[in-house]
PDB file of C-alpha atoms in Angstrom:
ATOM      1  CA  GLN A  10       0.000   0.000   0.000  1.00  0.00           C
ATOM      2  CA  VAL A  11       0.993   3.609  -0.490  1.00  0.00           C
ATOM      3  CA  GLN A  12       0.988   6.457   1.980  1.00  0.00           C
ATOM      4  CA  LEU A  13      -1.049   9.496   0.992  1.00  0.00           C
ATOM      5  CA  VAL A  14      -1.100  13.027   2.379  1.00  0.00           C
ATOM      6  CA  GLU A  15      -3.717  15.558   1.300  1.00  0.00           C
ATOM      7  CA  SER A  16      -3.326  19.312   1.488  1.00  0.00           C
ATOM      8  CA  GLY A  17      -4.917  22.462   0.126  1.00  0.00           C
ATOM      9  CA  GLY A  18      -8.232  22.497   1.921  1.00  0.00           C
ATOM     10  CA  GLY A  19      -9.631  25.560   3.584  1.00  0.00           C
ATOM     11  CA  LEU A  20     -12.449  28.064   3.741  1.00  0.00           C
ATOM     12  CA  VAL A  21     -13.645  29.661   0.523  1.00  0.00           C
ATOM     13  CA  GLN A  22     -16.681  31.648  -0.543  1.00  0.00           C
ATOM     14  CA  ALA A  23     -19.217  30.252  -2.982  1.00  0.00           C
ATOM     15  CA  GLY A  24     -17.993  30.642  -6.530  1.00  0.00           C
ATOM     16  CA  GLY A  25     -14.371  30.443  -5.492  1.00  0.00           C
ATOM     17  CA  SER A  26     -11.698  27.877  -6.258  1.00  0.00           C
ATOM     18  CA  LEU A  27      -9.339  25.561  -4.422  1.00  0.00           C
ATOM     19  CA  ARG A  28      -6.731  23.069  -5.540  1.00  0.00           C
ATOM     20  CA  LEU A  29      -6.219  19.974  -3.443  1.00  0.00           C
ATOM     21  CA  SER A  30      -2.984  18.008  -3.583  1.00  0.00           C
ATOM     22  CA  CYS A  31      -2.276  14.412  -2.637  1.00  0.00           C
ATOM     23  CA  GLU A  32       1.347  13.342  -2.328  1.00  0.00           C
ATOM     24  CA  ALA A  33       2.059   9.624  -2.524  1.00  0.00           C
ATOM     25  CA  SER A  34       4.935   7.602  -1.118  1.00  0.00           C
ATOM     26  CA  GLY A  35       5.695   3.950  -0.454  1.00  0.00           C
ATOM     27  CA  ARG A  36       4.742   1.135  -2.832  1.00  0.00           C
ATOM     28  CA  THR A  37       3.709   3.358  -5.702  1.00  0.00           C
ATOM     29  CA  PHE A  38       4.673   0.762  -8.340  1.00  0.00           C
ATOM     30  CA  ASN A  39       1.546  -1.191  -7.443  1.00  0.00           C
ATOM     31  CA  ARG A  40      -0.721   1.810  -7.897  1.00  0.00           C
ATOM     32  CA  PHE A  41      -3.361   1.416 -10.588  1.00  0.00           C
ATOM     33  CA  ALA A  42      -5.662   4.368 -10.061  1.00  0.00           C
ATOM     34  CA  MET A  43      -6.195   7.227  -7.658  1.00  0.00           C
ATOM     35  CA  GLY A  44      -9.352   8.964  -6.645  1.00  0.00           C
ATOM     36  CA  TRP A  45     -10.829  11.797  -4.674  1.00  0.00           C
ATOM     37  CA  PHE A  46     -13.725  11.234  -2.305  1.00  0.00           C
ATOM     38  CA  ARG A  47     -15.653  13.398   0.096  1.00  0.00           C
ATOM     39  CA  GLN A  48     -17.756  12.935   3.177  1.00  0.00           C
ATOM     40  CA  ALA A  49     -20.037  15.533   4.720  1.00  0.00           C
ATOM     41  CA  PRO A  50     -21.431  15.241   8.256  1.00  0.00           C
ATOM     42  CA  GLY A  51     -24.259  12.720   8.373  1.00  0.00           C
ATOM     43  CA  LYS A  52     -23.656  11.545   4.819  1.00  0.00           C
ATOM     44  CA  GLU A  53     -21.972   8.554   3.237  1.00  0.00           C
ATOM     45  CA  ARG A  54     -18.585   8.857   1.630  1.00  0.00           C
ATOM     46  CA  GLU A  55     -19.013   9.532  -2.070  1.00  0.00           C
ATOM     47  CA  SER A  56     -16.778   9.281  -5.097  1.00  0.00           C
ATOM     48  CA  VAL A  57     -15.852  12.614  -6.647  1.00  0.00           C
ATOM     49  CA  ALA A  58     -13.230  11.921  -9.308  1.00  0.00           C
ATOM     50  CA  ALA A  59     -10.837   9.140 -10.275  1.00  0.00           C
ATOM     51  CA  ILE A  60      -7.913   8.786 -12.648  1.00  0.00           C
ATOM     52  CA  ARG A  61      -6.141   5.773 -14.082  1.00  0.00           C
ATOM     53  CA  TRP A  62      -2.465   6.470 -13.528  1.00  0.00           C
ATOM     54  CA  SER A  63      -1.002   5.068 -16.733  1.00  0.00           C
ATOM     55  CA  SER A  64      -3.547   6.253 -19.281  1.00  0.00           C
ATOM     56  CA  GLY A  65      -4.967   9.336 -17.599  1.00  0.00           C
ATOM     57  CA  ILE A  66      -8.546   8.179 -18.114  1.00  0.00           C
ATOM     58  CA  THR A  67     -10.805  10.052 -15.721  1.00  0.00           C
ATOM     59  CA  TYR A  68     -14.294   9.773 -14.282  1.00  0.00           C
ATOM     60  CA  TYR A  69     -16.334  12.357 -12.415  1.00  0.00           C
ATOM     61  CA  ALA A  70     -19.449  12.429 -10.337  1.00  0.00           C
ATOM     62  CA  ASP A  71     -22.299  14.203 -12.080  1.00  0.00           C
ATOM     63  CA  SER A  72     -22.443  16.729  -9.270  1.00  0.00           C
ATOM     64  CA  VAL A  73     -18.928  18.025 -10.008  1.00  0.00           C
ATOM     65  CA  LYS A  74     -18.530  17.396 -13.722  1.00  0.00           C
ATOM     66  CA  GLY A  75     -17.532  20.575 -15.507  1.00  0.00           C
ATOM     67  CA  ARG A  76     -16.384  22.198 -12.270  1.00  0.00           C
ATOM     68  CA  PHE A  77     -13.711  19.844 -10.911  1.00  0.00           C
ATOM     69  CA  THR A  78     -10.655  18.449 -12.683  1.00  0.00           C
ATOM     70  CA  ILE A  79      -8.462  15.583 -11.510  1.00  0.00           C
ATOM     71  CA  SER A  80      -4.892  15.372 -12.763  1.00  0.00           C
ATOM     72  CA  ARG A  81      -1.577  13.786 -11.868  1.00  0.00           C
ATOM     73  CA  ASP A  82       2.098  14.764 -11.965  1.00  0.00           C
ATOM     74  CA  ASN A  83       4.368  11.761 -12.451  1.00  0.00           C
ATOM     75  CA  ALA A  84       7.529  13.631 -11.473  1.00  0.00           C
ATOM     76  CA  LYS A  85       6.054  14.685  -8.142  1.00  0.00           C
ATOM     77  CA  ASP A  86       4.022  11.492  -7.645  1.00  0.00           C
ATOM     78  CA  THR A  87       1.088  13.706  -6.843  1.00  0.00           C
ATOM     79  CA  VAL A  88      -2.565  13.837  -7.812  1.00  0.00           C
ATOM     80  CA  TYR A  89      -4.539  17.075  -7.799  1.00  0.00           C
ATOM     81  CA  LEU A  90      -8.152  18.094  -7.647  1.00  0.00           C
ATOM     82  CA  GLN A  91      -8.844  21.523  -9.083  1.00  0.00           C
ATOM     83  CA  MET A  92     -12.191  22.721  -7.765  1.00  0.00           C
ATOM     84  CA  ASN A  93     -13.856  25.698  -9.432  1.00  0.00           C
ATOM     85  CA  SER A  94     -17.251  27.335  -8.992  1.00  0.00           C
ATOM     86  CA  LEU A  95     -17.509  25.900  -5.519  1.00  0.00           C
ATOM     87  CA  LYS A  96     -20.912  25.578  -3.899  1.00  0.00           C
ATOM     88  CA  PRO A  97     -21.890  25.266  -0.229  1.00  0.00           C
ATOM     89  CA  GLU A  98     -22.940  21.677  -0.914  1.00  0.00           C
ATOM     90  CA  ASP A  99     -19.318  20.897  -1.778  1.00  0.00           C
ATOM     91  CA  THR A 100     -18.449  21.332   1.903  1.00  0.00           C
ATOM     92  CA  ALA A 101     -16.940  18.088   3.175  1.00  0.00           C
ATOM     93  CA  VAL A 102     -13.771  16.359   4.232  1.00  0.00           C
ATOM     94  CA  TYR A 103     -11.970  15.390   1.048  1.00  0.00           C
ATOM     95  CA  TYR A 104      -9.885  12.224   0.890  1.00  0.00           C
ATOM     96  CA  CYS A 105      -7.551  10.859  -1.730  1.00  0.00           C
ATOM     97  CA  ALA A 106      -7.075   7.137  -2.169  1.00  0.00           C
ATOM     98  CA  ALA A 107      -5.188   4.610  -4.285  1.00  0.00           C
ATOM     99  CA  SER A 108      -6.267   1.311  -5.808  1.00  0.00           C
ATOM    100  CA  SER A 109      -4.036  -1.647  -6.620  1.00  0.00           C
ATOM    101  CA  ASP A 110      -3.010  -3.154  -9.941  1.00  0.00           C
ATOM    102  CA  GLY A 111      -5.535  -5.463 -11.511  1.00  0.00           C
ATOM    103  CA  SER A 112      -8.605  -3.681 -10.225  1.00  0.00           C
ATOM    104  CA  SER A 113     -11.627  -4.304 -12.403  1.00  0.00           C
ATOM    105  CA  SER A 114     -13.335  -1.307 -10.869  1.00  0.00           C
ATOM    106  CA  TRP A 115     -11.711   1.922  -9.756  1.00  0.00           C
ATOM    107  CA  TRP A 116     -14.537   4.206  -8.798  1.00  0.00           C
ATOM    108  CA  PHE A 117     -16.242   3.035  -5.621  1.00  0.00           C
ATOM    109  CA  PRO A 118     -14.659   3.629  -2.206  1.00  0.00           C
ATOM    110  CA  THR A 119     -14.335  -0.120  -1.655  1.00  0.00           C
ATOM    111  CA  ASP A 120     -12.103  -0.335  -4.729  1.00  0.00           C
ATOM    112  CA  PHE A 121      -9.426   1.761  -3.014  1.00  0.00           C
ATOM    113  CA  HIS A 122      -7.136   0.325  -0.363  1.00  0.00           C
ATOM    114  CA  SER A 123      -4.887   3.214   0.721  1.00  0.00           C
ATOM    115  CA  TRP A 124      -6.320   6.435   2.108  1.00  0.00           C
ATOM    116  CA  GLY A 125      -5.059   9.803   3.221  1.00  0.00           C
ATOM    117  CA  GLN A 126      -6.052  11.574   6.401  1.00  0.00           C
ATOM    118  CA  GLY A 127      -8.428  13.984   4.693  1.00  0.00           C
ATOM    119  CA  THR A 128      -8.526  17.741   4.303  1.00  0.00           C
ATOM    120  CA  GLN A 129     -11.469  19.965   5.195  1.00  0.00           C
ATOM    121  CA  VAL A 130     -13.118  22.054   2.491  1.00  0.00           C
ATOM    122  CA  THR A 131     -15.697  24.568   3.651  1.00  0.00           C
ATOM    123  CA  VAL A 132     -17.656  26.695   1.185  1.00  0.00           C
ATOM    124  CA  SER A 133     -19.578  29.610   2.650  1.00  0.00           C
ATOM    125  CA  SER A 134     -22.599  31.254   1.055  1.00  0.00           C
TER     126      SER A 134
END
């Protein structure tokens, strides 16, 4: 498994932007895909965006499509989540996670085995 550390969260007004970063270390050779997830108080953890490391294929939740962009930097072994046009309903703890090689699915939280500690994103109205 890999070790993941998120950063970049904070307080922002509606309509603003934030960029989250997730730095990976450890057994990165076994990494197949990485994703961003979020969990608001009283709600289940939900998938936000995911990227296949080798090909760059991405998937997004309908709620963020067109506003959020997931990307990766091979040299820095880092995945990013650029969040634009933020809404109060985007408020949550955001987590990054990694899945292993050979995964048939790389979207659902259960498909990912290594998780970061989370970073708080709060969007005020």
